Coordinates of C-alpha atoms in Angstrom, one line a residue:
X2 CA -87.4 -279.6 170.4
X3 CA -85.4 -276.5 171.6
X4 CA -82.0 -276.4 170.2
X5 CA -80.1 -273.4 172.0
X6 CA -76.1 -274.3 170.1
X7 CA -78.2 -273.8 166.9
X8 CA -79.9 -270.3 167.5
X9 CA -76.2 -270.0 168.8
X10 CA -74.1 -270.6 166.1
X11 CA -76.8 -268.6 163.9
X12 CA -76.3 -265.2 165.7
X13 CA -72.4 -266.0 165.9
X14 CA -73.1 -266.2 161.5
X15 CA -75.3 -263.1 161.7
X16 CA -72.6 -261.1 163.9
X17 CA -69.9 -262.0 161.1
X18 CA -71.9 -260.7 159.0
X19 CA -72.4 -257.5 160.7
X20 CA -68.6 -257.1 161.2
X21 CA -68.3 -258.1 157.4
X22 CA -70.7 -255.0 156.5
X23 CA -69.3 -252.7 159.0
X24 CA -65.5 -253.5 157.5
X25 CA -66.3 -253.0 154.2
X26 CA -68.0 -249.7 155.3
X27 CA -64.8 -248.7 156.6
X28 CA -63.1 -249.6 153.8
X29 CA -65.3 -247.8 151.1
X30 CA -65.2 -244.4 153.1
X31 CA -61.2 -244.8 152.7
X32 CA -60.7 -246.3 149.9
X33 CA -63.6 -245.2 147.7
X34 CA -65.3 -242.0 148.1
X35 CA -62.6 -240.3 149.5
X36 CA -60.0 -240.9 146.5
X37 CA -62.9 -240.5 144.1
X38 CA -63.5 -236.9 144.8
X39 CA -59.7 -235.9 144.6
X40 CA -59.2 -237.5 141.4
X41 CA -62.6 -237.4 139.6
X42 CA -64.0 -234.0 140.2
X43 CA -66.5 -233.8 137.2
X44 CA -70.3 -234.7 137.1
X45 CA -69.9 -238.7 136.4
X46 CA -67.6 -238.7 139.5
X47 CA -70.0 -237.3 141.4
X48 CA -72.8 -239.6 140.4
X49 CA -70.4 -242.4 141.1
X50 CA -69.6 -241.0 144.5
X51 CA -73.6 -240.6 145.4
X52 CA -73.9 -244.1 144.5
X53 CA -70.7 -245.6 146.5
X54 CA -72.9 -243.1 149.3
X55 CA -76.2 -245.0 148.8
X56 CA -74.1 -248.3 148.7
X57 CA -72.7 -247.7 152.0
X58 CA -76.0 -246.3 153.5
X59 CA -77.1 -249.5 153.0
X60 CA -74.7 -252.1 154.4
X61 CA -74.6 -249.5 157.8
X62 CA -78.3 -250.3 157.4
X63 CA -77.6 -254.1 157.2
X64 CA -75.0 -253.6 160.3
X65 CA -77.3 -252.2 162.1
X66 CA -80.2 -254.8 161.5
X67 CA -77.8 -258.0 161.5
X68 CA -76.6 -256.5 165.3
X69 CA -80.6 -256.4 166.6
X70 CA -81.1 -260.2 165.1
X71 CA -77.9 -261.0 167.0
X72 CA -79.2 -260.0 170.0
X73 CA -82.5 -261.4 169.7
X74 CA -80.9 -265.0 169.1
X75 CA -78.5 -264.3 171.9
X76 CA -81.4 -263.9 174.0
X77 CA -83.5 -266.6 172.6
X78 CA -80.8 -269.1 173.5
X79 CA -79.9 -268.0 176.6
X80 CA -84.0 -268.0 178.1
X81 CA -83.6 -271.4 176.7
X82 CA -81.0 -272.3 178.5
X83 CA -82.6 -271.1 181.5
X84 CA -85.6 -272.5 181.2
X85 CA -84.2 -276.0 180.3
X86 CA -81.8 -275.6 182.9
X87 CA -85.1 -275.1 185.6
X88 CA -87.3 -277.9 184.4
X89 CA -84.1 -280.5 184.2
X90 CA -83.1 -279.6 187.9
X91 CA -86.7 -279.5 189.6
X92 CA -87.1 -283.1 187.3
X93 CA -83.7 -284.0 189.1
X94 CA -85.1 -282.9 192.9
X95 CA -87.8 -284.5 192.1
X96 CA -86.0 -288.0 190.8
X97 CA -84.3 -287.7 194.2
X98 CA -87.9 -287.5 196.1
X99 CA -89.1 -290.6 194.6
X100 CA -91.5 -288.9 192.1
X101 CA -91.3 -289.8 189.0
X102 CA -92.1 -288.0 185.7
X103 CA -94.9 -288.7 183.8
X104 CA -95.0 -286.4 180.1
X105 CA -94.0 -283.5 181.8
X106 CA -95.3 -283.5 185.3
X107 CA -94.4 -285.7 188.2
X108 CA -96.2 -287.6 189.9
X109 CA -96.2 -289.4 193.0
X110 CA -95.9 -293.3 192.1
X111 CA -98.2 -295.5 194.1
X112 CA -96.7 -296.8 197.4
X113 CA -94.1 -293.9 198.4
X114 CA -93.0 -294.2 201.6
X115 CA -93.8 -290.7 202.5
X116 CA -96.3 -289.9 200.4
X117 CA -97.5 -286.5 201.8
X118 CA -94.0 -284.9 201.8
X119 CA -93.4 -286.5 198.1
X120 CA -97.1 -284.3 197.2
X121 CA -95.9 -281.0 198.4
X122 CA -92.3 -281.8 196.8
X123 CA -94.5 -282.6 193.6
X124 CA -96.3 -279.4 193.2
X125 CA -93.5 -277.3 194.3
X126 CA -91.3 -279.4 191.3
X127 CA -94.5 -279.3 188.8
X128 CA -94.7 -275.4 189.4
X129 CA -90.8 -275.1 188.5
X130 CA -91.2 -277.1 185.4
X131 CA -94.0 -275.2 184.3
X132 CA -92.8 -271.8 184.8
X133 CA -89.8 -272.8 182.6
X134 CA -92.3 -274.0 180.2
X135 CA -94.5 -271.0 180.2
X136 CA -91.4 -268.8 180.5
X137 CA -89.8 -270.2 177.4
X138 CA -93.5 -269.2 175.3
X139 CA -93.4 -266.2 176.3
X140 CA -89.9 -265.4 175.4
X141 CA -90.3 -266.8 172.2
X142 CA -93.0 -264.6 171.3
X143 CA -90.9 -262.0 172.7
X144 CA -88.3 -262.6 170.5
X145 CA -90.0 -263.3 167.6
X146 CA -91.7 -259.8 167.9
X147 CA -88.2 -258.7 167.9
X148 CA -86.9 -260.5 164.6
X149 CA -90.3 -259.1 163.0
X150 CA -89.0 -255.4 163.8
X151 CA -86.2 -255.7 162.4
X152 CA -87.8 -256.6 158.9
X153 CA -87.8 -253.7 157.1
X154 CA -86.9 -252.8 153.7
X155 CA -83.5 -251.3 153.4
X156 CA -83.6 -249.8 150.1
X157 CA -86.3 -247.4 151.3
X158 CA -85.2 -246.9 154.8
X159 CA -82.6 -244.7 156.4
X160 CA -80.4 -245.3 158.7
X161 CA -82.1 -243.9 161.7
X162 CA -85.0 -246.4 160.9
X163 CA -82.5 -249.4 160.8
X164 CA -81.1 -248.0 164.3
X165 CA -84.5 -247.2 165.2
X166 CA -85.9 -250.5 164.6
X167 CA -82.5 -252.1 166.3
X168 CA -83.7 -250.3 169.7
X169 CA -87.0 -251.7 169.5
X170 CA -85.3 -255.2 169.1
X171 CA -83.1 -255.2 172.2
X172 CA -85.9 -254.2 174.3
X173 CA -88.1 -256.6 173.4
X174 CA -84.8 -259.3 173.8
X175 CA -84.5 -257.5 177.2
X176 CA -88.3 -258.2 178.1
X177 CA -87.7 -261.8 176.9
X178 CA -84.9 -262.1 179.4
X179 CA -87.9 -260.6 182.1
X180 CA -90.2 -263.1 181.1
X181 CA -87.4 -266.4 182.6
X182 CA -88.0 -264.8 185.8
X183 CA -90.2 -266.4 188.1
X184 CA -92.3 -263.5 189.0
X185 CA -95.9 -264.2 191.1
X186 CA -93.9 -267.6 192.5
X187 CA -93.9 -268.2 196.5
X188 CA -90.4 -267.5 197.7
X189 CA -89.6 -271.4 198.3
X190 CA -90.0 -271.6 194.5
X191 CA -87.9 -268.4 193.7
X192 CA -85.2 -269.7 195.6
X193 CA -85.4 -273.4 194.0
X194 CA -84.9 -271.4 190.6
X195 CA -82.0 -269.2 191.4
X196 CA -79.9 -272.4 193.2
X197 CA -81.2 -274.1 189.3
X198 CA -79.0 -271.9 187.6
X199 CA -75.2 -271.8 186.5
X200 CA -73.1 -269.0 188.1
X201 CA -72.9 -267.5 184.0
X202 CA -76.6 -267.8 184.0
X203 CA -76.8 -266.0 187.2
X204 CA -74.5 -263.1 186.4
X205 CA -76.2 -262.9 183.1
X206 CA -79.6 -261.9 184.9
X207 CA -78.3 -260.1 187.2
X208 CA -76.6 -257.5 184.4
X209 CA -79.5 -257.8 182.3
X210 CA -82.6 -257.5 184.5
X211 CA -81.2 -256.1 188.2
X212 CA -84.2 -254.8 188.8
X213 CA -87.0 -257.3 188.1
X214 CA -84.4 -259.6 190.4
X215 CA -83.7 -257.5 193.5
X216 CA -87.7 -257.5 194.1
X217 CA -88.4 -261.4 193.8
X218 CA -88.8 -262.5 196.6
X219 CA -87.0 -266.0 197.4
X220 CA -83.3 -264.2 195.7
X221 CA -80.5 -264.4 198.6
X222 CA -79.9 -261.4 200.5
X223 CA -76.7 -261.4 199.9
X224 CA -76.8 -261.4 195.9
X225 CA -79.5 -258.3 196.4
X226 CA -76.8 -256.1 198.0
X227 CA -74.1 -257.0 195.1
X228 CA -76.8 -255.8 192.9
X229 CA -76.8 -252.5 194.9
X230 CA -73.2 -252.1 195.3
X231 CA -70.9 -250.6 197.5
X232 CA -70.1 -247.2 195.1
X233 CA -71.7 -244.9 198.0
X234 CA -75.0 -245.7 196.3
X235 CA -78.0 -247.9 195.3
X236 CA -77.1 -248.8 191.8
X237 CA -80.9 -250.8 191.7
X238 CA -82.3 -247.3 193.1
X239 CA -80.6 -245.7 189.8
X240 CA -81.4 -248.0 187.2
X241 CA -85.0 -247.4 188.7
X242 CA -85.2 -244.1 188.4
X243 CA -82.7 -244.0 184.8
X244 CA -85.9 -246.1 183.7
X245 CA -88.5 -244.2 185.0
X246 CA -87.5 -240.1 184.1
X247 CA -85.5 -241.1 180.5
X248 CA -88.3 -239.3 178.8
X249 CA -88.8 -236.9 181.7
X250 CA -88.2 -233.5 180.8
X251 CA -89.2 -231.3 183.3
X252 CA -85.7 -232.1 184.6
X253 CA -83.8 -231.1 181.7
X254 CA -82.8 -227.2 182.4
X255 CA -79.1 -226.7 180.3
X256 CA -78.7 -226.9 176.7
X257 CA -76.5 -230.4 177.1
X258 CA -78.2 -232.2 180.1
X259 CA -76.3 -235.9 179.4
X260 CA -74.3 -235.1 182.5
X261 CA -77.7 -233.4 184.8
X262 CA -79.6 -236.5 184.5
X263 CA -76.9 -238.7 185.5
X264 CA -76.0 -236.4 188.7
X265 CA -79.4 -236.2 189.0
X266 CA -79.5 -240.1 189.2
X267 CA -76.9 -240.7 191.1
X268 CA -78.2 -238.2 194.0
X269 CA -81.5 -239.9 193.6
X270 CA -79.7 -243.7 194.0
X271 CA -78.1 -242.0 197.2
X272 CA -75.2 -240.8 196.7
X273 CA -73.2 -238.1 199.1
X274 CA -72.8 -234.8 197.7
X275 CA -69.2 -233.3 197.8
X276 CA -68.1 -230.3 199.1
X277 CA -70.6 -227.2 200.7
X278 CA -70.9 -224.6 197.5
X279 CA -71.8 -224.6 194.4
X280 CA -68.4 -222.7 193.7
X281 CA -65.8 -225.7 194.7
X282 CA -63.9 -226.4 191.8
X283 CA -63.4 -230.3 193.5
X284 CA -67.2 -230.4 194.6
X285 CA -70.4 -232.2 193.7
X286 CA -73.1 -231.2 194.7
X287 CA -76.7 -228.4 194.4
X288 CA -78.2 -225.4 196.1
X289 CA -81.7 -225.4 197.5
X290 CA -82.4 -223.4 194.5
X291 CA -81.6 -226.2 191.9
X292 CA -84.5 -226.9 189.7
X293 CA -86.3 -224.0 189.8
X294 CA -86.7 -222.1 186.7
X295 CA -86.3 -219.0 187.8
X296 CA -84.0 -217.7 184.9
X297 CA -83.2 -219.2 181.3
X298 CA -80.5 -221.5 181.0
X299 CA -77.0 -220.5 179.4
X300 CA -73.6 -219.5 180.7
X301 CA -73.3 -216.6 183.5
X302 CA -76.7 -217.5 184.4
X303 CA -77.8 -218.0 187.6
X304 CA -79.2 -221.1 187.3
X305 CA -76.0 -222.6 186.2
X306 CA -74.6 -220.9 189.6
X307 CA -76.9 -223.5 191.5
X308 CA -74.9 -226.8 190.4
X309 CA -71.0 -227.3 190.7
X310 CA -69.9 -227.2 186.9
X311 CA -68.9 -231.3 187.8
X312 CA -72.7 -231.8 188.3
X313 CA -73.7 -230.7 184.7
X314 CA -70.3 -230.3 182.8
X315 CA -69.2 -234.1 181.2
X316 CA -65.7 -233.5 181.2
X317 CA -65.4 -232.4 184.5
X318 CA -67.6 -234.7 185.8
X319 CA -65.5 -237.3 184.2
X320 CA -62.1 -235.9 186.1
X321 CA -63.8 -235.4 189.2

């Protein structure tokens, strides 16, 4: 049987151990390396500096790795929470219609005084408790192809593997968060879900998977237009395209273009540009003839000239 406190109080162990690792890190680079190569300059200091370096590679390796498990876990124990929470309510509902539960699936006991309404109220209940059911599986697997990443053999891999192998983790938590969602399910059902969960469980989903939740069908209106937000844009819209050009790069035309994509997703989401040339110092905003690759990119050039420097320039952007 599912045991959520337990997968719990095993990531809350794993992230202690991560902080442990990441401390004693800290500590080595000022206590260790550092004072080694003022006051032991010859060859046997330096082979005891590389090793205190390979030492330390290591337990940022371990860091790393313990922080992916954590969020698997985390994620593992919160779709079970969800998914227990969903089958427990729609067995409530149906407690309350007279049905009564039979393995796991209710049934409508011989003799109900209203016995077609109790059928429909059956299969709607049975659907819920078996889309927490089949939810849960399929998060577990998800997880569990998350944990399996994160296997790897720290004294033969580097750091960017470890970080590497972290990234893969958390999405594959994130798609395990996906997978609680009823997605296919009539709106009726949707609806039964989201009034199954806790207002944490609810704000949970709607940080993790804003998306996937603003197209179910069966989700209040009202909870759809906090997840756009009142900013002057469609944060959905954003995270949408964010998703879908991360690898794009036909849009990337400046050395540095951290601060391009995100004006570029925020005019996408909807947002208003500020001021009418490219020149304002206070503006935000893009000529006609942004985007086209009509000269290389670099200072003084002219395709610089077609963005406000706030549209491509982080620290201005920041103090706009």
């Amino acid at each position: 049987m599912a045991d959520p406190p337990k997968w719990q109080a095993a990531a809350d162990d794993l992230l202690a151990a991560a902080k442990d690792c990441e401390e004693a890190v800290t500590a080595i680079h000022a206590n260790g390396s550092r004072r080694l190569e003022e006051s032991w300059t010859d060859y046997l200091g330096e082979i005891a500096r590389n090793r205190i370096s390979d030492v330390t590679g290591k337990l940022e390796e371990v860091a790393v790795l313990l922080r992916g498990a954590v969020t698997a876990l985390d994620t593992l124990e919160d779709a079970a929470r969800i998914a227990q929470g969903q089958a427990s309510s729609a067995i409530s509902a149906g407690a309350v219609a007279g049905l009564r539960l039979e393995g796991d699936i209710l049934v409508v006991p011989e003799g109900h005084h209203d016995p077609d309404t109790a059928l429909d109220d059956c299969n709607r209940y049975n659907t819920l408790i078996k889309d927490a059911i089949d939810a849960a599986n399929r998060a577990d697997q998800e997880v569990a192809d998350a944990l399996r990443k994160l296997s790897i053999n720290v004294d033969t891999a580097t750091l960017e593997d470890a970080t590497a192998q972290q990234s893969a983790a958390v999405t594959d938590a994130l798609d395990a968060i996906r997978e609680t969602l009823p997605q296919g399910q009539p709106p009726d059902v949707v609806e039964a879900w989201w009034n199954s969960l806790s207002v944490e469980r609810r704000e949970q989903l709607m940080l993790a998977v804003p998306v996937e939740l603003h197209e179910l069908e069966g989700i209040p209106d009202s909870v759809k237009n906090e997840l756009e937000g009142s900013n002057g844009y469609n944060a959905v819209a954003a995270v949408e395209f964010a998703r879908e050009h991360a690898d794009d790069t036909s849009i990337d035309i400046f050395e540095n273009n951290c601060a391009h994509f995100v004006s570029t997703t925020l005019a996408a989401a909807g947002l208003d540009p500020k001021g009418d040339m490219t020149t304002d110092s206070d503006g935000w905003n893009r000529s006609r003839t942004a985007g086209i690759d009509f000269d290389p990119p670099g200072p003084g050039s002219l395709q610089g000239l077609s963005y406000t420097d706030t549209w491509f320039n982080a620290e201005k952007q920041k103090n706009l």
